[in-house]
Amino acid sequence: MSSRSRRWVWIVAAAALLGVGCGPAPPFPVAIASTPPSQSTSRPLALVTLRGNDQVIVSDLTDISYIKTLASVGTSLAPVFVSASELSYADESGLVRAPLAGAPKTVVSGQVVGLFGWSPDGSSVVYTTESAAGMDVHQLTAGVDRVLGSAPSGGVGGCETIAGCAIANSLDFRLVYSPDGTYVSLVVSGFAPSTFRLWSADGKLVRSTDAQGTTMSVWSGGTLYFRDAGGVEMWRNGAVSNFLPGVAWIRPKASPDGGKIVYAARDSSGWAHSYVVDTTTREIREIKTARAEPIFLTSRYIWYRGERACVETDLCGPQPPTHPSSGTTYIYDLQNGTETETAITSVSDVWPHAA
């Protein structure tokens, strides 16, 4: 198998484990824009798919009850915003940067790219490539490409049944800049040993460990939060301390205005519960049960997908580690405490990014 093929197998395996289900649900109205995307930086944006279509679209979320489609990106696996006017994704040609309308495309790197993350100002990008030892982490700035370091590969694998898929609750791959652009973090937990790397933006290695179980990282402000065997820890100013002892959060996401993190955690019966935690007070608010993969659309609204009870054909086993998707997705209003069904079936990224 070629290195380019291995890259896609690895990503598809991860996507299959983290994917959302489909099914009928009454959607929000969707408006199609008749003009090209503007250059406004104040409006909230999201890269989403809608029910009945696998095309990733750029959506304007200014009015959450009337989501406006600005452009169609295509079927790229995981596009992300570089800014309010540009996006980026990795495909067979390499790492691509383009305006929201999709063209003209600029190939930033022609290498086979795995993970990648842009600096907050869009002037620098970090990305991984396959190496003999696993993967190399590159930093590309002003046309100069250098290797920050290396790490073991995340591995390749998959699940044949829900009963045998407990790994879905620890599987995560994140390479990102801190919100202020001063650090780069790599936290990988896949089908191989976990990896934790932290560099300063100028390339100095700040922290490195391959301790088993380190996973589920997220930046909020100047703090990097991550999960290990003891719960959720936080790294700040060179020191690691407890944040939420005993909590096994799953794929946390920070709010665009900072100060809050949304996450899921599973109970002993495998049901997902969605929570929001205040990073200052550590106060936890449970939002809903049987709701998974939450993400902030804006500081007020959260998207997540529903779960349903297992049936015999699901092969969940007597103690399922997860539950099947119900096929229904929702938007939760933190201000009013209300939940509404939505036509949004997946969310790749939102803008603005977490502060």
Tab-separated table of C-alpha atoms in Angstrom:
chain	number	residue	atom	x	y	z
A	1	MET	CA	0.000	0.000	0.000
A	2	SER	CA	1.364	3.453	-0.893
A	3	SER	CA	1.928	6.146	1.724
A	4	ARG	CA	-0.825	8.226	0.113
A	5	SER	CA	-3.237	5.289	0.373
A	6	ARG	CA	-2.263	4.650	4.011
A	7	ARG	CA	-3.039	8.262	4.830
A	8	TRP	CA	-6.577	7.925	3.525
A	9	VAL	CA	-7.142	4.529	5.194
A	10	TRP	CA	-6.103	6.034	8.540
A	11	ILE	CA	-8.426	9.020	8.197
A	12	VAL	CA	-11.354	7.000	6.858
A	13	ALA	CA	-11.025	4.551	9.774
A	14	ALA	CA	-11.184	7.437	12.238
A	15	ALA	CA	-14.105	9.023	10.407
A	16	ALA	CA	-16.012	5.740	10.419
A	17	LEU	CA	-15.725	5.490	14.188
A	18	LEU	CA	-16.696	9.115	14.779
A	19	GLY	CA	-19.348	9.392	12.064
A	20	VAL	CA	-22.940	10.453	12.574
A	21	GLY	CA	-26.002	8.549	11.491
A	22	CYS	CA	-28.725	9.637	9.100
A	23	GLY	CA	-32.471	9.532	9.334
A	24	PRO	CA	-35.579	11.660	8.789
A	25	ALA	CA	-35.976	14.791	10.862
A	26	PRO	CA	-37.790	18.090	10.331
A	27	PRO	CA	-35.022	20.583	9.432
A	28	PHE	CA	-34.554	24.253	10.021
A	29	PRO	CA	-35.263	26.272	6.852
A	30	VAL	CA	-32.150	26.604	4.678
A	31	ALA	CA	-31.578	29.653	2.468
A	32	ILE	CA	-29.250	29.533	-0.544
A	33	ALA	CA	-27.241	32.722	-0.991
A	34	SER	CA	-27.536	34.369	-4.396
A	35	THR	CA	-24.322	36.365	-3.994
A	36	PRO	CA	-20.702	35.286	-3.428
A	37	PRO	CA	-19.448	35.096	0.172
A	38	SER	CA	-18.548	38.503	1.571
A	39	GLN	CA	-15.395	39.294	3.516
A	40	SER	CA	-17.215	40.057	6.779
A	41	THR	CA	-15.296	38.895	9.844
A	42	SER	CA	-18.059	39.441	12.401
A	43	ARG	CA	-20.603	36.828	11.343
A	44	PRO	CA	-20.471	33.270	12.755
A	45	LEU	CA	-19.708	30.615	10.135
A	46	ALA	CA	-19.713	26.819	10.086
A	47	LEU	CA	-18.598	24.051	7.737
A	48	VAL	CA	-21.451	21.538	7.833
A	49	THR	CA	-23.338	18.854	5.954
A	50	LEU	CA	-27.121	18.894	5.682
A	51	ARG	CA	-29.586	16.037	5.739
A	52	GLY	CA	-29.852	14.280	2.392
A	53	ASN	CA	-26.569	15.665	1.013
A	54	ASP	CA	-22.932	14.759	1.689
A	55	GLN	CA	-21.605	18.066	0.323
A	56	VAL	CA	-19.749	20.176	2.894
A	57	ILE	CA	-21.146	23.700	2.789
A	58	VAL	CA	-20.132	27.052	4.260
A	59	SER	CA	-23.046	28.277	6.369
A	60	ASP	CA	-23.790	31.684	7.848
A	61	LEU	CA	-25.209	31.177	11.366
A	62	THR	CA	-26.134	34.800	12.059
A	63	ASP	CA	-29.784	33.706	12.288
A	64	ILE	CA	-29.676	30.196	13.745
A	65	SER	CA	-33.312	29.526	12.766
A	66	TYR	CA	-32.648	30.329	9.094
A	67	ILE	CA	-29.237	28.927	8.192
A	68	LYS	CA	-27.840	30.481	5.019
A	69	THR	CA	-25.654	28.500	2.626
A	70	LEU	CA	-22.834	30.647	1.247
A	71	ALA	CA	-20.862	28.084	-0.756
A	72	SER	CA	-20.377	24.366	-1.359
A	73	VAL	CA	-16.929	22.960	-0.630
A	74	GLY	CA	-17.490	19.466	-2.019
A	75	THR	CA	-17.010	16.170	-0.232
A	76	SER	CA	-13.609	16.817	1.386
A	77	LEU	CA	-13.332	14.870	4.619
A	78	ALA	CA	-12.544	17.653	7.052
A	79	PRO	CA	-12.162	21.239	5.814
A	80	VAL	CA	-11.335	23.910	8.390
A	81	PHE	CA	-11.398	27.690	8.461
A	82	VAL	CA	-8.124	29.568	8.098
A	83	SER	CA	-9.965	32.873	8.508
A	84	ALA	CA	-13.423	34.323	7.932
A	85	SER	CA	-12.694	34.347	4.199
A	86	GLU	CA	-10.503	31.261	3.629
A	87	LEU	CA	-10.589	27.540	4.315
A	88	SER	CA	-8.143	24.643	4.086
A	89	TYR	CA	-8.244	20.882	3.629
A	90	ALA	CA	-6.006	17.964	2.704
A	91	ASP	CA	-6.722	15.922	-0.405
A	92	GLU	CA	-4.837	13.836	-2.967
A	93	SER	CA	-2.972	16.926	-4.196
A	94	GLY	CA	-1.656	17.804	-0.735
A	95	LEU	CA	-2.586	20.583	1.675
A	96	VAL	CA	-4.907	23.108	0.039
A	97	ARG	CA	-5.876	26.687	0.916
A	98	ALA	CA	-8.766	28.424	-0.851
A	99	PRO	CA	-11.331	31.211	-0.490
A	100	LEU	CA	-14.756	30.241	0.839
A	101	ALA	CA	-16.106	30.010	-2.711
A	102	GLY	CA	-13.592	27.192	-3.334
A	103	ALA	CA	-11.435	28.716	-6.078
A	104	PRO	CA	-8.752	29.515	-6.894
A	105	LYS	CA	-7.040	26.748	-4.910
A	106	THR	CA	-3.467	27.051	-3.668
A	107	VAL	CA	-1.533	23.874	-2.867
A	108	VAL	CA	0.404	24.874	0.239
A	109	SER	CA	2.300	21.581	0.443
A	110	GLY	CA	2.350	18.769	-2.087
A	111	GLN	CA	3.228	16.179	0.547
A	112	VAL	CA	0.817	13.540	1.829
A	113	VAL	CA	-0.614	15.369	4.822
A	114	GLY	CA	-2.326	13.738	7.794
A	115	LEU	CA	-3.209	16.159	10.587
A	116	PHE	CA	-2.827	19.907	10.151
A	117	GLY	CA	-3.585	23.161	11.947
A	118	TRP	CA	-3.261	26.850	11.046
A	119	SER	CA	-2.010	29.643	13.278
A	120	PRO	CA	-4.694	32.130	14.381
A	121	ASP	CA	-3.453	34.761	11.913
A	122	GLY	CA	-3.179	32.266	9.041
A	123	SER	CA	0.513	32.970	8.472
A	124	SER	CA	1.780	29.534	9.514
A	125	VAL	CA	0.594	25.941	9.324
A	126	VAL	CA	1.714	22.774	11.091
A	127	TYR	CA	1.082	19.370	9.566
A	128	THR	CA	2.100	15.723	9.860
A	129	THR	CA	3.648	13.437	7.265
A	130	GLU	CA	4.418	9.747	7.453
A	131	SER	CA	7.981	8.784	8.395
A	132	ALA	CA	9.903	5.598	9.120
A	133	ALA	CA	9.475	6.216	12.855
A	134	GLY	CA	5.793	7.127	12.618
A	135	MET	CA	5.107	10.736	11.721
A	136	ASP	CA	6.996	14.014	11.416
A	137	VAL	CA	5.470	17.327	12.464
A	138	HIS	CA	6.267	20.133	10.014
A	139	GLN	CA	5.865	23.879	10.398
A	140	LEU	CA	5.540	25.960	7.228
A	141	THR	CA	5.944	29.731	7.544
A	142	ALA	CA	6.625	32.238	4.751
A	143	GLY	CA	7.643	29.448	2.398
A	144	VAL	CA	10.108	27.894	4.864
A	145	ASP	CA	9.288	24.312	5.878
A	146	ARG	CA	10.983	22.776	8.925
A	147	VAL	CA	10.404	19.674	11.037
A	148	LEU	CA	9.511	20.450	14.656
A	149	GLY	CA	9.811	16.835	15.768
A	150	SER	CA	8.511	13.313	15.350
A	151	ALA	CA	6.043	11.005	17.062
A	152	PRO	CA	4.779	7.421	16.801
A	153	SER	CA	2.046	6.772	14.255
A	154	GLY	CA	-1.578	6.851	15.353
A	155	GLY	CA	-2.023	3.441	13.765
A	156	VAL	CA	-4.787	2.029	11.591
A	157	GLY	CA	-7.821	0.068	12.690
A	158	GLY	CA	-11.570	-0.092	12.947
A	159	CYS	CA	-14.532	-1.684	14.712
A	160	GLU	CA	-16.805	-4.446	13.436
A	161	THR	CA	-19.363	-4.244	16.253
A	162	ILE	CA	-20.438	-1.732	18.876
A	163	ALA	CA	-19.615	-4.258	21.610
A	164	GLY	CA	-16.004	-4.343	20.440
A	165	CYS	CA	-15.612	-0.608	19.958
A	166	ALA	CA	-14.723	0.785	23.377
A	167	ILE	CA	-11.769	2.508	21.679
A	168	ALA	CA	-14.240	5.012	20.197
A	169	ASN	CA	-14.371	6.653	23.633
A	170	SER	CA	-10.643	7.411	23.615
A	171	LEU	CA	-9.884	7.833	19.901
A	172	ASP	CA	-8.764	11.383	19.080
A	173	PHE	CA	-6.234	13.110	16.810
A	174	ARG	CA	-5.446	16.818	17.300
A	175	LEU	CA	-2.649	19.042	16.022
A	176	VAL	CA	-3.421	22.689	16.761
A	177	TYR	CA	-2.024	26.096	17.599
A	178	SER	CA	-2.995	27.691	20.888
A	179	PRO	CA	-5.549	30.520	20.511
A	180	ASP	CA	-2.814	33.161	20.869
A	181	GLY	CA	-0.501	31.372	18.432
A	182	THR	CA	2.363	30.924	20.908
A	183	TYR	CA	2.231	27.105	21.183
A	184	VAL	CA	1.634	24.041	19.015
A	185	SER	CA	0.166	20.883	20.567
A	186	LEU	CA	-0.046	17.345	19.200
A	187	VAL	CA	-2.169	14.891	21.171
A	188	VAL	CA	-2.916	11.580	19.462
A	189	SER	CA	-4.671	8.515	20.849
A	190	GLY	CA	-5.471	5.955	18.192
A	191	PHE	CA	-4.708	2.315	17.532
A	192	ALA	CA	-1.154	2.717	18.867
A	193	PRO	CA	0.449	4.259	21.999
A	194	SER	CA	-0.707	7.771	22.908
A	195	THR	CA	1.390	10.786	21.943
A	196	PHE	CA	1.657	14.193	23.645
A	197	ARG	CA	3.926	16.900	22.233
A	198	LEU	CA	3.979	20.601	23.010
A	199	TRP	CA	6.210	23.100	21.211
A	200	SER	CA	6.558	26.847	21.418
A	201	ALA	CA	5.725	28.509	18.102
A	202	ASP	CA	9.436	29.146	17.509
A	203	GLY	CA	10.090	25.389	17.558
A	204	LYS	CA	11.267	24.694	21.111
A	205	LEU	CA	10.023	21.391	22.575
A	206	VAL	CA	8.229	22.236	25.825
A	207	ARG	CA	6.719	18.886	26.835
A	208	SER	CA	6.905	15.352	25.465
A	209	THR	CA	5.379	12.119	26.713
A	210	ASP	CA	3.997	8.943	25.223
A	211	ALA	CA	2.144	7.888	28.366
A	212	GLN	CA	-0.690	5.488	27.684
A	213	GLY	CA	-4.123	7.060	27.924
A	214	THR	CA	-3.291	10.706	27.196
A	215	THR	CA	-6.005	11.937	24.830
A	216	MET	CA	-8.877	14.365	24.204
A	217	SER	CA	-7.094	17.716	24.221
A	218	VAL	CA	-8.504	21.216	23.768
A	219	TRP	CA	-7.175	24.763	24.175
A	220	SER	CA	-9.158	27.477	25.917
A	221	GLY	CA	-7.337	30.743	26.483
A	222	GLY	CA	-3.736	30.055	27.437
A	223	THR	CA	-4.502	26.629	28.902
A	224	LEU	CA	-4.269	23.209	27.266
A	225	TYR	CA	-6.701	20.678	28.730
A	226	PHE	CA	-6.329	16.934	28.181
A	227	ARG	CA	-7.551	13.612	29.546
A	228	ASP	CA	-5.455	10.898	31.158
A	229	ALA	CA	-6.042	7.954	33.485
A	230	GLY	CA	-6.787	10.288	36.402
A	231	GLY	CA	-9.347	12.495	34.674
A	232	VAL	CA	-8.936	15.862	32.971
A	233	GLU	CA	-5.679	17.744	33.522
A	234	MET	CA	-4.593	21.209	32.457
A	235	TRP	CA	-1.243	22.602	31.313
A	236	ARG	CA	-0.650	26.277	31.982
A	237	ASN	CA	2.609	28.259	32.085
A	238	GLY	CA	4.717	25.107	32.169
A	239	ALA	CA	2.843	23.338	34.985
A	240	VAL	CA	0.301	20.491	34.902
A	241	SER	CA	-2.503	20.318	37.473
A	242	ASN	CA	-5.894	18.654	37.967
A	243	PHE	CA	-8.933	20.229	36.341
A	244	LEU	CA	-11.743	17.642	36.505
A	245	PRO	CA	-10.514	14.582	38.447
A	246	GLY	CA	-12.232	11.346	37.461
A	247	VAL	CA	-13.958	12.804	34.390
A	248	ALA	CA	-13.445	10.879	31.123
A	249	TRP	CA	-14.523	13.560	28.694
A	250	ILE	CA	-14.842	12.774	24.999
A	251	ARG	CA	-13.802	15.129	22.167
A	252	PRO	CA	-14.117	18.441	24.051
A	253	LYS	CA	-14.648	21.705	22.158
A	254	ALA	CA	-14.037	25.232	23.470
A	255	SER	CA	-16.433	28.147	23.016
A	256	PRO	CA	-15.585	30.898	20.501
A	257	ASP	CA	-15.549	33.557	23.226
A	258	GLY	CA	-13.453	31.444	25.619
A	259	GLY	CA	-14.231	30.381	29.161
A	260	LYS	CA	-16.398	27.325	28.430
A	261	ILE	CA	-15.807	23.810	27.111
A	262	VAL	CA	-18.502	21.433	25.880
A	263	TYR	CA	-17.935	17.686	25.984
A	264	ALA	CA	-19.602	14.294	26.222
A	265	ALA	CA	-19.029	11.582	28.818
A	266	ARG	CA	-20.532	8.108	28.939
A	267	ASP	CA	-22.268	6.416	31.848
A	268	SER	CA	-21.926	2.749	32.824
A	269	SER	CA	-24.636	1.792	30.314
A	270	GLY	CA	-22.832	3.449	27.408
A	271	TRP	CA	-25.138	6.460	27.039
A	272	ALA	CA	-23.559	9.804	26.175
A	273	HIS	CA	-24.274	12.824	28.369
A	274	SER	CA	-23.394	16.291	27.071
A	275	TYR	CA	-21.973	18.855	29.499
A	276	VAL	CA	-20.607	22.395	29.566
A	277	VAL	CA	-17.897	23.332	32.063
A	278	ASP	CA	-16.848	26.844	33.052
A	279	THR	CA	-13.039	26.922	32.923
A	280	THR	CA	-12.813	29.552	35.671
A	281	THR	CA	-15.242	28.179	38.260
A	282	ARG	CA	-15.111	24.518	37.088
A	283	GLU	CA	-18.885	24.466	37.441
A	284	ILE	CA	-20.365	21.691	35.281
A	285	ARG	CA	-23.786	21.947	33.662
A	286	GLU	CA	-25.394	18.831	32.205
A	287	ILE	CA	-27.264	19.653	29.019
A	288	LYS	CA	-28.883	16.432	27.819
A	289	THR	CA	-28.685	12.646	28.010
A	290	ALA	CA	-28.334	10.468	24.888
A	291	ARG	CA	-26.591	13.318	23.062
A	292	ALA	CA	-23.084	12.844	21.625
A	293	GLU	CA	-20.319	14.774	19.803
A	294	PRO	CA	-21.320	18.267	21.027
A	295	ILE	CA	-19.688	21.323	19.465
A	296	PHE	CA	-20.237	25.062	19.864
A	297	LEU	CA	-21.771	26.620	16.751
A	298	THR	CA	-21.617	29.999	18.483
A	299	SER	CA	-21.080	30.963	22.108
A	300	ARG	CA	-24.824	30.526	22.617
A	301	TYR	CA	-25.699	27.497	20.482
A	302	ILE	CA	-24.428	23.906	20.658
A	303	TRP	CA	-24.899	21.193	18.023
A	304	TYR	CA	-24.978	17.483	18.895
A	305	ARG	CA	-26.388	14.189	17.628
A	306	GLY	CA	-28.938	11.951	19.286
A	307	GLU	CA	-28.493	8.333	20.343
A	308	ARG	CA	-30.997	5.487	20.543
A	309	ALA	CA	-31.334	2.228	22.430
A	310	CYS	CA	-29.641	-0.815	20.955
A	311	VAL	CA	-31.545	-3.513	19.089
A	312	GLU	CA	-30.349	-7.074	18.534
A	313	THR	CA	-28.944	-6.399	15.068
A	314	ASP	CA	-26.714	-3.610	16.428
A	315	LEU	CA	-24.523	-6.202	18.204
A	316	CYS	CA	-24.079	-3.925	21.211
A	317	GLY	CA	-23.482	-6.678	23.754
A	318	PRO	CA	-24.724	-6.730	27.364
A	319	GLN	CA	-22.695	-3.640	28.352
A	320	PRO	CA	-22.359	-1.455	25.243
A	321	PRO	CA	-19.495	1.067	25.323
A	322	THR	CA	-21.499	3.380	23.040
A	323	HIS	CA	-24.980	3.601	21.526
A	324	PRO	CA	-26.067	3.893	17.884
A	325	SER	CA	-26.945	7.234	16.382
A	326	SER	CA	-30.679	7.929	16.367
A	327	GLY	CA	-30.408	9.721	13.030
A	328	THR	CA	-31.624	12.948	14.603
A	329	THR	CA	-29.433	15.955	15.328
A	330	TYR	CA	-30.148	18.976	17.480
A	331	ILE	CA	-29.203	22.535	18.350
A	332	TYR	CA	-29.280	23.484	22.025
A	333	ASP	CA	-29.779	27.086	23.162
A	334	LEU	CA	-27.668	27.714	26.271
A	335	GLN	CA	-29.493	30.960	26.986
A	336	ASN	CA	-33.036	29.583	26.904
A	337	GLY	CA	-32.286	25.953	27.759
A	338	THR	CA	-34.202	24.698	24.730
A	339	GLU	CA	-33.436	21.988	22.172
A	340	THR	CA	-34.532	21.992	18.515
A	341	GLU	CA	-34.077	19.400	15.780
A	342	THR	CA	-31.829	20.537	12.934
A	343	ALA	CA	-30.978	19.600	9.351
A	344	ILE	CA	-27.254	19.890	10.133
A	345	THR	CA	-25.897	16.329	10.180
A	346	SER	CA	-22.208	17.051	10.849
A	347	VAL	CA	-19.959	19.981	11.737
A	348	SER	CA	-16.341	20.104	10.509
A	349	ASP	CA	-15.388	23.504	11.930
A	350	VAL	CA	-16.771	26.841	13.093
A	351	TRP	CA	-15.594	30.438	12.844
A	352	PRO	CA	-14.494	32.259	14.884
A	353	HIS	CA	-12.258	29.644	16.464
A	354	ALA	CA	-11.995	29.278	20.234
A	355	ALA	CA	-10.484	32.214	22.068
